[in-house]
Tab-separated table of C-alpha atoms in Angstrom:
chain	number	residue	atom	x	y	z
V	3	UNK	CA	1.696	-31.267	14.150
V	4	UNK	CA	4.733	-30.179	12.626
V	5	UNK	CA	2.875	-26.636	13.212
V	6	UNK	CA	2.722	-26.923	16.875
V	7	UNK	CA	6.131	-27.773	17.200
V	8	UNK	CA	7.938	-24.801	15.359
V	9	UNK	CA	5.147	-22.614	16.508
V	10	UNK	CA	6.868	-23.864	20.083
V	11	UNK	CA	9.713	-22.942	19.061
V	12	UNK	CA	8.683	-19.566	17.250
V	13	UNK	CA	7.476	-18.335	20.785
V	14	UNK	CA	10.953	-18.746	22.810
V	15	UNK	CA	13.305	-17.479	19.474
V	16	UNK	CA	13.954	-14.086	18.819
V	17	UNK	CA	11.899	-14.449	15.481
V	18	UNK	CA	11.354	-15.325	12.013
V	19	UNK	CA	14.563	-15.019	9.738
V	20	UNK	CA	14.290	-15.520	4.862
V	21	UNK	CA	17.827	-14.621	4.203
V	22	UNK	CA	20.514	-14.956	5.618
V	23	UNK	CA	22.628	-12.300	4.711
V	24	UNK	CA	19.848	-10.108	7.402
V	25	UNK	CA	19.981	-13.396	10.241
V	26	UNK	CA	19.035	-12.095	13.583
V	27	UNK	CA	20.748	-14.345	16.650
V	28	UNK	CA	17.880	-16.782	17.448
V	29	UNK	CA	15.732	-16.268	15.131
V	30	UNK	CA	13.972	-19.085	13.705
V	31	UNK	CA	15.817	-19.190	9.752
V	32	UNK	CA	12.844	-20.340	6.736
V	33	UNK	CA	14.459	-22.036	3.808
V	34	UNK	CA	12.405	-20.218	0.988
V	35	UNK	CA	12.863	-20.321	-2.917
V	36	UNK	CA	12.458	-18.763	-5.791
V	37	UNK	CA	13.124	-18.448	-9.165
V	38	UNK	CA	16.931	-17.525	-8.836
V	39	UNK	CA	17.543	-19.224	-5.317
V	40	UNK	CA	17.047	-22.047	-2.493
V	41	UNK	CA	17.001	-21.208	1.319
V	42	UNK	CA	18.215	-24.736	1.862
V	43	UNK	CA	21.461	-24.309	0.388
V	44	UNK	CA	22.339	-21.232	3.406
V	45	UNK	CA	20.608	-23.263	6.233
V	46	UNK	CA	23.859	-24.211	7.580
V	47	UNK	CA	25.278	-20.908	7.157
V	48	UNK	CA	22.214	-19.387	9.285
V	49	UNK	CA	22.761	-22.184	11.676
V	50	UNK	CA	26.103	-20.670	12.313
V	51	UNK	CA	25.172	-16.917	11.932
V	52	UNK	CA	22.760	-18.041	15.035
V	53	UNK	CA	19.580	-18.908	14.327
V	54	UNK	CA	17.931	-21.652	16.629
V	55	UNK	CA	16.422	-23.361	13.972
V	56	UNK	CA	16.311	-23.692	10.305
V	57	UNK	CA	12.827	-24.708	8.446
V	58	UNK	CA	13.944	-27.065	4.660
V	59	UNK	CA	12.445	-28.671	2.605
V	60	UNK	CA	15.007	-30.658	0.990
V	61	UNK	CA	16.296	-33.887	3.437
V	62	UNK	CA	19.610	-33.293	2.575
V	63	UNK	CA	19.580	-29.698	3.742
V	64	UNK	CA	18.972	-31.181	7.016
V	65	UNK	CA	22.685	-31.629	9.017
V	66	UNK	CA	20.717	-33.015	12.432
V	67	UNK	CA	17.300	-33.831	14.139
V	68	UNK	CA	17.925	-31.042	16.185
V	69	UNK	CA	18.402	-27.791	15.129
V	70	UNK	CA	16.517	-28.581	11.506
V	71	UNK	CA	12.987	-29.509	10.427
V	72	UNK	CA	12.256	-31.267	7.427
V	73	UNK	CA	8.734	-30.233	5.711
V	74	UNK	CA	7.262	-30.870	2.355
V	75	UNK	CA	7.288	-26.436	1.417
V	76	UNK	CA	8.983	-24.312	3.489
V	77	UNK	CA	6.801	-21.483	2.334
V	78	UNK	CA	3.608	-23.198	3.200
V	79	UNK	CA	4.893	-23.866	6.412
V	80	UNK	CA	5.283	-19.676	7.190
V	81	UNK	CA	1.443	-19.521	6.189
V	82	UNK	CA	0.766	-22.356	8.704
V	83	UNK	CA	2.723	-21.403	11.149
V	84	UNK	CA	1.262	-17.296	10.772
V	85	UNK	CA	-1.973	-19.134	11.050
V	86	UNK	CA	-1.068	-21.481	13.556
V	87	UNK	CA	-0.327	-18.105	16.108
V	88	UNK	CA	-2.879	-16.123	14.540
V	89	UNK	CA	-5.146	-18.324	15.808
V	90	UNK	CA	-2.947	-19.067	19.181
V	91	UNK	CA	-2.804	-14.996	20.456
V	92	UNK	CA	-7.007	-14.641	19.063
V	93	UNK	CA	-6.837	-11.021	18.421
V	94	UNK	CA	-8.911	-8.547	15.841
V	95	UNK	CA	-7.489	-8.464	13.150
V	96	UNK	CA	-8.473	-5.119	10.190
V	97	UNK	CA	-7.645	-6.553	6.598
V	98	UNK	CA	-6.899	-4.245	4.690
V	99	UNK	CA	-6.556	-4.042	0.393
V	100	UNK	CA	-8.225	-1.538	-2.129
V	101	UNK	CA	-6.170	-0.606	-5.757
V	102	UNK	CA	-4.951	2.692	-4.542
V	103	UNK	CA	-3.760	3.863	-1.307
V	104	UNK	CA	-3.533	0.570	0.770
V	105	UNK	CA	-0.228	1.835	2.099
V	106	UNK	CA	-0.524	5.414	3.252
V	107	UNK	CA	-4.393	4.094	4.438
V	108	UNK	CA	-3.079	1.446	6.855
V	109	UNK	CA	-0.432	3.740	8.227
V	110	UNK	CA	-2.695	6.524	9.024
V	111	UNK	CA	-5.637	3.861	10.874
V	112	UNK	CA	-2.289	2.302	13.127
V	113	UNK	CA	-1.487	6.043	13.367
V	114	UNK	CA	-4.751	6.249	15.216
V	115	UNK	CA	-4.961	3.027	16.588
V	116	UNK	CA	-2.148	3.679	18.119
V	117	UNK	CA	-3.488	6.425	20.494
V	118	UNK	CA	-5.386	3.794	22.752
V	119	UNK	CA	-4.152	0.244	21.723
V	120	UNK	CA	-0.883	-1.132	20.834
V	121	UNK	CA	-1.464	-1.969	17.169
V	122	UNK	CA	1.047	-4.143	15.118
V	123	UNK	CA	0.945	-3.441	11.377
V	124	UNK	CA	2.337	-4.795	8.230
V	125	UNK	CA	6.086	-3.049	8.275
V	126	UNK	CA	6.209	-1.563	5.125
V	127	UNK	CA	4.251	-2.556	2.228
V	128	UNK	CA	5.447	-5.943	2.822
V	129	UNK	CA	2.033	-7.399	1.750
V	130	UNK	CA	2.110	-10.416	-0.792
V	131	UNK	CA	2.404	-14.099	0.692
V	132	UNK	CA	5.468	-13.341	2.046
V	133	UNK	CA	4.986	-10.924	3.482
V	134	UNK	CA	1.556	-11.678	5.577
V	135	UNK	CA	2.064	-14.450	7.456
V	136	UNK	CA	5.301	-12.090	8.288
V	137	UNK	CA	3.342	-9.929	9.505
V	138	UNK	CA	1.642	-12.003	11.621
V	139	UNK	CA	4.066	-13.740	13.178
V	140	UNK	CA	5.708	-9.914	13.988
V	141	UNK	CA	2.576	-9.632	16.870
V	142	UNK	CA	2.854	-11.013	20.217
V	143	UNK	CA	0.625	-11.375	23.478
V	144	UNK	CA	1.411	-7.311	24.147
V	145	UNK	CA	-0.161	-6.994	21.090
V	146	UNK	CA	-4.501	-5.679	21.226
V	147	UNK	CA	-5.036	-4.905	17.754
V	148	UNK	CA	-3.416	-6.536	14.558
V	149	UNK	CA	-3.410	-4.229	11.199
V	150	UNK	CA	-2.726	-6.375	8.117
V	151	UNK	CA	-2.441	-5.142	4.359
V	152	UNK	CA	-2.903	-7.394	1.836
V	153	UNK	CA	-1.660	-7.047	-2.450
V	154	UNK	CA	-2.652	-9.422	-4.932
V	155	UNK	CA	-2.094	-9.053	-9.124
V	156	UNK	CA	-4.410	-11.926	-9.867
V	157	UNK	CA	-7.612	-13.146	-8.945
V	158	UNK	CA	-7.312	-15.609	-5.672
V	159	UNK	CA	-4.878	-14.028	-4.030
V	160	UNK	CA	-6.909	-12.104	-1.210
V	161	UNK	CA	-8.898	-15.047	-0.605
V	162	UNK	CA	-5.753	-16.907	-0.320
V	163	UNK	CA	-4.083	-14.137	2.449
V	164	UNK	CA	-8.248	-13.809	3.601
V	165	UNK	CA	-7.774	-17.758	4.718
V	166	UNK	CA	-4.195	-17.059	6.561
V	167	UNK	CA	-5.303	-13.487	8.439
V	168	UNK	CA	-8.867	-14.877	9.194
V	169	UNK	CA	-9.747	-10.369	9.935
V	170	UNK	CA	-12.141	-9.427	11.947
V	171	UNK	CA	-12.790	-6.738	10.661
V	172	UNK	CA	-11.803	-4.650	6.154
V	173	UNK	CA	-11.759	-2.282	3.941
V	174	UNK	CA	-10.864	-1.293	0.982
V	175	UNK	CA	-9.498	1.652	-0.234
V	176	UNK	CA	-10.604	1.802	-3.637
V	177	UNK	CA	-11.364	-0.523	-6.989
V	178	UNK	CA	-9.057	1.035	-9.806
V	179	UNK	CA	-7.587	0.087	-13.031
V	180	UNK	CA	-4.541	-2.179	-11.357
V	181	UNK	CA	-2.907	-4.703	-11.943
V	182	UNK	CA	-5.193	-5.100	-15.007
V	183	UNK	CA	-2.139	-7.596	-16.522
V	184	UNK	CA	-3.374	-9.932	-14.116
V	185	UNK	CA	-7.244	-9.349	-14.174
V	186	UNK	CA	-7.964	-8.707	-16.850
V	187	UNK	CA	-10.366	-5.261	-16.441
V	188	UNK	CA	-11.605	-3.269	-14.257
V	189	UNK	CA	-14.314	-6.228	-13.600
V	190	UNK	CA	-11.497	-8.442	-12.645
V	191	UNK	CA	-10.262	-5.696	-10.447
V	192	UNK	CA	-13.483	-5.170	-8.465
V	193	UNK	CA	-14.391	-9.101	-8.501
V	194	UNK	CA	-10.545	-9.869	-6.880
V	195	UNK	CA	-10.821	-7.047	-4.361
V	196	UNK	CA	-13.778	-8.061	-3.189
V	197	UNK	CA	-13.155	-11.963	-1.969
V	198	UNK	CA	-11.696	-9.852	1.454
V	199	UNK	CA	-16.032	-8.770	1.574
V	200	UNK	CA	-16.956	-12.351	0.855
V	201	UNK	CA	-14.307	-13.473	3.745
V	202	UNK	CA	-15.264	-11.043	5.640
V	203	UNK	CA	-19.011	-11.955	4.612
V	204	UNK	CA	-19.263	-15.761	4.727
V	205	UNK	CA	-17.631	-14.667	8.595
V	206	UNK	CA	-20.346	-12.110	9.932
V	207	UNK	CA	-17.078	-9.882	10.131
V	208	UNK	CA	-17.525	-6.618	10.245
V	209	UNK	CA	-16.897	-4.643	6.995
V	210	UNK	CA	-15.557	-0.651	7.043
V	211	UNK	CA	-17.197	0.896	3.620
V	212	UNK	CA	-17.220	3.985	2.141
V	213	UNK	CA	-20.726	5.096	0.599
V	214	UNK	CA	-19.181	7.452	-1.397
V	215	UNK	CA	-18.163	4.477	-3.384
V	216	UNK	CA	-20.493	2.717	-5.457
V	217	UNK	CA	-19.104	-0.525	-5.959
V	218	UNK	CA	-18.913	-0.522	-2.210
V	219	UNK	CA	-22.115	0.646	-1.365
V	220	UNK	CA	-23.431	-1.972	-3.302
V	221	UNK	CA	-23.030	-4.036	0.206
V	222	UNK	CA	-25.394	-1.667	2.492
V	223	UNK	CA	-27.637	-4.610	2.822
V	224	UNK	CA	-24.819	-6.335	4.413
V	225	UNK	CA	-25.697	-5.661	8.578
V	226	UNK	CA	-22.022	-6.025	9.983
V	227	UNK	CA	-21.367	-2.754	8.151
V	228	UNK	CA	-19.324	0.446	9.887
V	229	UNK	CA	-20.040	3.236	7.313
V	230	UNK	CA	-17.974	6.733	6.252
V	231	UNK	CA	-18.465	9.202	3.034
V	232	UNK	CA	-20.697	12.417	2.685
V	233	UNK	CA	-23.653	10.471	1.523
V	234	UNK	CA	-26.418	11.393	4.608
V	235	UNK	CA	-27.365	7.296	5.236
V	236	UNK	CA	-23.080	7.654	6.363
V	237	UNK	CA	-22.842	7.005	10.051
V	238	UNK	CA	-19.893	8.413	9.843
V	239	UNK	CA	-20.226	11.936	7.964
V	240	UNK	CA	-17.717	14.316	6.679
V	241	UNK	CA	-17.601	17.060	3.846
V	242	UNK	CA	-14.352	17.493	1.355
V	243	UNK	CA	-13.230	20.959	1.193
V	244	UNK	CA	-11.546	21.712	-2.172
V	245	UNK	CA	-8.068	21.848	-1.262
V	246	UNK	CA	-4.736	23.723	-3.642
V	247	UNK	CA	-2.297	21.637	-0.926
V	248	UNK	CA	-2.656	18.794	1.585
V	249	UNK	CA	-5.665	16.776	1.177
V	250	UNK	CA	-8.597	17.461	4.440
V	251	UNK	CA	-11.694	16.885	5.867
V	252	UNK	CA	-14.502	18.662	7.493
V	253	UNK	CA	-16.025	16.357	11.092
V	254	UNK	CA	-18.356	18.071	13.322
V	255	UNK	CA	-17.905	21.234	11.596
V	256	UNK	CA	-13.994	20.833	12.888
V	257	UNK	CA	-11.251	20.791	9.872
V	258	UNK	CA	-8.391	17.586	10.236
V	259	UNK	CA	-5.763	18.909	7.901
V	260	UNK	CA	-2.736	16.402	6.837
V	261	UNK	CA	0.301	16.623	5.600
V	262	UNK	CA	-0.084	13.836	2.168
V	263	UNK	CA	-0.604	15.821	-1.303
V	264	UNK	CA	-3.107	15.887	-3.283
V	265	UNK	CA	-7.510	15.720	-2.294
V	266	UNK	CA	-8.176	11.968	-3.053
V	267	UNK	CA	-6.265	11.084	0.493
V	268	UNK	CA	-9.141	12.934	1.748
V	269	UNK	CA	-10.736	9.387	1.536
V	270	UNK	CA	-7.788	8.109	2.992
V	271	UNK	CA	-8.585	10.401	6.009
V	272	UNK	CA	-12.040	9.743	6.453
V	273	UNK	CA	-11.469	6.118	6.233
V	274	UNK	CA	-9.169	6.029	9.315
V	275	UNK	CA	-11.825	8.386	11.227
V	276	UNK	CA	-14.157	5.806	10.818
V	277	UNK	CA	-12.347	2.941	11.901
V	278	UNK	CA	-10.654	5.274	15.054
V	279	UNK	CA	-14.882	6.208	16.125
V	280	UNK	CA	-15.599	3.103	15.615
V	281	UNK	CA	-13.047	1.406	17.826
V	282	UNK	CA	-13.618	4.450	20.158
V	283	UNK	CA	-10.874	6.718	20.230
V	284	UNK	CA	-11.752	10.570	21.209
V	285	UNK	CA	-12.023	12.396	17.962
V	286	UNK	CA	-9.078	15.005	19.711
V	287	UNK	CA	-7.090	12.326	18.995
V	288	UNK	CA	-7.842	10.467	15.485
V	289	UNK	CA	-7.106	14.986	14.721
V	290	UNK	CA	-3.572	14.797	15.779
V	291	UNK	CA	-2.529	11.258	14.582
V	292	UNK	CA	-3.697	11.976	11.192
V	293	UNK	CA	-2.559	16.209	11.220
V	294	UNK	CA	1.141	14.236	12.483
V	295	UNK	CA	0.499	11.803	9.524
V	296	UNK	CA	4.413	12.827	7.568
V	297	UNK	CA	4.432	10.325	4.522
V	298	UNK	CA	7.211	8.081	3.586
V	299	UNK	CA	8.837	6.033	1.197
V	300	UNK	CA	8.275	8.414	-2.279
V	301	UNK	CA	4.248	8.320	-1.406
V	302	UNK	CA	1.878	11.415	-1.294
V	303	UNK	CA	4.821	13.640	-0.380
V	304	UNK	CA	5.117	17.189	-0.645
V	305	UNK	CA	8.056	18.211	-0.563
V	306	UNK	CA	9.917	21.891	-0.272
V	307	UNK	CA	13.726	22.120	-1.965
V	308	UNK	CA	14.817	26.068	-3.007
V	309	UNK	CA	11.581	27.323	-3.736
V	310	UNK	CA	10.205	24.806	-5.307
V	311	UNK	CA	7.455	22.295	-4.295
V	312	UNK	CA	7.864	18.895	-5.425
V	313	UNK	CA	4.629	16.535	-4.672
V	314	UNK	CA	6.028	13.435	-4.810
V	315	UNK	CA	4.312	10.435	-5.935
V	316	UNK	CA	6.963	8.160	-7.187
V	317	UNK	CA	5.681	4.362	-5.026
V	318	UNK	CA	3.628	3.261	-7.992
V	319	UNK	CA	1.058	4.895	-10.242
V	320	UNK	CA	-1.812	3.120	-11.827
V	321	UNK	CA	-4.264	4.561	-14.470
V	322	UNK	CA	-6.656	4.966	-11.616
V	323	UNK	CA	-4.556	6.834	-9.223
V	324	UNK	CA	-2.906	8.558	-12.209
V	325	UNK	CA	-5.193	10.824	-13.352
V	326	UNK	CA	-6.706	12.229	-9.948
V	327	UNK	CA	-3.353	12.921	-9.416
V	328	UNK	CA	-3.109	14.473	-12.743
V	329	UNK	CA	-7.038	16.313	-12.006
V	330	UNK	CA	-5.866	17.205	-8.789
V	331	UNK	CA	-2.328	18.698	-9.687
V	332	UNK	CA	-4.290	20.768	-12.959
V	333	UNK	CA	-6.556	22.060	-10.078
V	334	UNK	CA	-4.049	23.940	-8.627
V	335	UNK	CA	-4.219	27.121	-8.205
V	336	UNK	CA	-0.356	28.912	-8.569
V	337	UNK	CA	1.926	31.638	-9.473
V	338	UNK	CA	4.267	29.690	-9.557
V	339	UNK	CA	5.258	27.217	-13.221
V	340	UNK	CA	3.877	24.326	-12.670
V	341	UNK	CA	4.989	21.492	-13.742
V	342	UNK	CA	4.929	17.893	-14.640
V	343	UNK	CA	6.377	14.762	-14.860
V	344	UNK	CA	5.048	10.914	-15.186
V	345	UNK	CA	7.117	7.894	-15.462
V	346	UNK	CA	5.209	4.489	-17.204
V	347	UNK	CA	2.491	2.539	-15.259
V	348	UNK	CA	3.599	-1.160	-15.631
V	349	UNK	CA	1.655	-4.376	-15.520
V	350	UNK	CA	-1.190	-3.365	-17.881
V	351	UNK	CA	-0.689	-6.361	-20.737
V	352	UNK	CA	-3.238	-5.197	-23.635
V	353	UNK	CA	-4.577	-1.961	-22.064
V	354	UNK	CA	-1.082	-0.472	-21.421
V	355	UNK	CA	-1.020	1.254	-25.180
V	356	UNK	CA	-4.385	2.338	-24.487
V	357	UNK	CA	-4.064	3.874	-21.040
V	358	UNK	CA	-1.126	5.907	-21.679
V	359	UNK	CA	-2.668	7.246	-24.716
V	360	UNK	CA	-5.553	8.395	-22.076
V	361	UNK	CA	-2.956	10.248	-20.082
V	362	UNK	CA	-1.947	11.809	-22.733
V	363	UNK	CA	-4.937	13.849	-24.495
V	364	UNK	CA	-5.325	15.272	-20.845
V	365	UNK	CA	-2.448	16.539	-20.573
V	366	UNK	CA	-3.013	18.080	-24.068
V	367	UNK	CA	-5.557	20.277	-22.340
V	368	UNK	CA	-4.229	21.190	-18.471
V	369	UNK	CA	-3.601	24.134	-16.906
V	370	UNK	CA	0.009	22.986	-16.680
V	371	UNK	CA	2.857	24.417	-18.618
V	372	UNK	CA	5.809	21.699	-19.092
V	373	UNK	CA	5.112	17.592	-18.917
V	374	UNK	CA	7.400	15.552	-18.909
V	375	UNK	CA	6.564	11.478	-19.955
V	376	UNK	CA	9.304	8.982	-18.717
V	377	UNK	CA	9.640	5.311	-20.263
V	378	UNK	CA	9.371	3.403	-23.236
V	379	UNK	CA	5.229	3.230	-23.046
V	380	UNK	CA	5.138	7.104	-22.718
V	381	UNK	CA	7.067	6.733	-25.854
V	382	UNK	CA	4.679	5.010	-27.699
V	383	UNK	CA	2.301	7.466	-27.052
V	384	UNK	CA	1.613	10.494	-29.824
V	385	UNK	CA	0.912	14.586	-29.550
V	386	UNK	CA	1.913	17.390	-31.160
V	387	UNK	CA	1.794	20.095	-28.609
V	388	UNK	CA	5.200	21.233	-27.545
V	389	UNK	CA	5.124	21.726	-24.326
V	390	UNK	CA	5.141	17.385	-23.989
V	391	UNK	CA	8.678	16.556	-23.848
V	392	UNK	CA	9.289	12.534	-24.428
V	393	UNK	CA	12.242	10.228	-22.550
V	394	UNK	CA	13.229	6.902	-22.747
V	395	UNK	CA	14.497	6.674	-19.360
V	396	UNK	CA	14.950	8.627	-15.676
V	397	UNK	CA	18.703	9.160	-16.639
V	398	UNK	CA	17.921	11.037	-19.814
V	399	UNK	CA	14.925	13.414	-18.388
V	400	UNK	CA	18.034	14.148	-14.829
V	401	UNK	CA	20.505	15.334	-17.556
V	402	UNK	CA	17.885	17.626	-18.993
V	403	UNK	CA	16.362	18.672	-15.668
V	404	UNK	CA	20.095	19.721	-14.749
V	405	UNK	CA	20.692	21.894	-17.745
V	406	UNK	CA	16.783	23.520	-16.691
V	407	UNK	CA	15.930	26.866	-15.133
V	408	UNK	CA	14.133	25.166	-12.498
V	409	UNK	CA	12.719	28.381	-10.029
V	410	UNK	CA	9.948	28.922	-8.346
V	411	UNK	CA	8.080	25.523	-9.466
V	412	UNK	CA	5.515	23.452	-8.117
V	413	UNK	CA	6.280	20.244	-9.980
V	414	UNK	CA	4.206	16.625	-9.665
V	415	UNK	CA	6.544	13.555	-9.872
V	416	UNK	CA	4.145	10.266	-10.697
V	417	UNK	CA	5.339	6.947	-11.793
V	418	UNK	CA	5.240	3.524	-11.637
V	419	UNK	CA	7.918	1.771	-9.164
V	420	UNK	CA	9.999	0.074	-12.054
V	421	UNK	CA	10.735	3.599	-13.124
V	422	UNK	CA	12.519	5.439	-9.566
V	423	UNK	CA	11.399	8.498	-10.228
V	424	UNK	CA	12.338	9.391	-6.595
V	425	UNK	CA	16.006	10.050	-8.322
V	426	UNK	CA	15.011	12.634	-9.566
V	427	UNK	CA	15.034	14.580	-6.519
V	428	UNK	CA	19.349	14.417	-6.254
V	429	UNK	CA	19.038	17.588	-9.349
V	430	UNK	CA	17.028	19.161	-7.076
V	431	UNK	CA	18.915	18.908	-4.037
V	432	UNK	CA	22.150	20.121	-6.059
V	433	UNK	CA	20.161	23.073	-7.409
V	434	UNK	CA	18.953	24.521	-4.043
């Protein structure tokens, strides 16, 4: 009953706020709690700053019955409100998850579908138990299609989020060695990410499948599917040409170019093409949307800095995405000096030492002139190659690069978010 009451207030509000530092006047404030904060302590401040209502789970925080609603758990109330609102709107929603490329794929799909529909999509990577509800609550009656990214680092999370989102369609980008600390193994990753497909199958909803993925191909007997890939059985047949520069795909003898670094992004482009075709977006408009998409937020960016070309993919890294980037970069044919700057991969648990050493073993035989490894995990690896140099942290490699001769170089920068390797760009900007 309280969810319906909160929803009535939500419909006349300006949206949801969870942080008093950026309260929107006319919004509803949810007093969330975490290990180091308690939103109930700031509920009165939220009202003073213009919130029309505060949802609290501490009775003492409710100063009156008009502006405060007391619930058992504020986070659960937010999640219930999001699910209620999703049912209220009743619009088709596409759910996306996977180990790598979720956000890039989501943004490509958004660009494509926006050619024909009013689409509301997850902002940035707000893809967890808080971000997903906020993304659903950003949709309104003008939204024709919803596009929700779902992330997880433990089993059961995708199932939980799917029960909130109730997607009509779903796509898993891939299954890789990400968050092994939480999933335990690659098999654990597959089981956890596949929770999205299990939810869709149980509810007889449609699955988008990449038939070049061995795991996804196992779902081919499920009749509610729409497929793409080089596989002869794919409904959307594509080709992935070899390229040293930005990713490309070929469909119906037409090349779709992109501004995304790395051939591995071609599958993300193909997914956007497939979903666009399913929703009957004209092919020429799909091509235009893909080619005009400019990556940002340190994901698959190609940056020209003076005489240097930088391939920046420093938003995140795991063993699968790291090796895909390195394998592509190793094949790049160029007259420039090839340099790799890699940061530690996080959340690998007991597999961390082994997986970092696997990367180093590959680099020892790679066609790359200079290799810089950054972080405590890479510091533990062993190598006798003189062109592999290790640094404790990002600040130390910045100091080294400031003294280096950086002209006519092709540079790959990749690492986990915690390494903040994008700070290295400051060095190149200063030298440009």
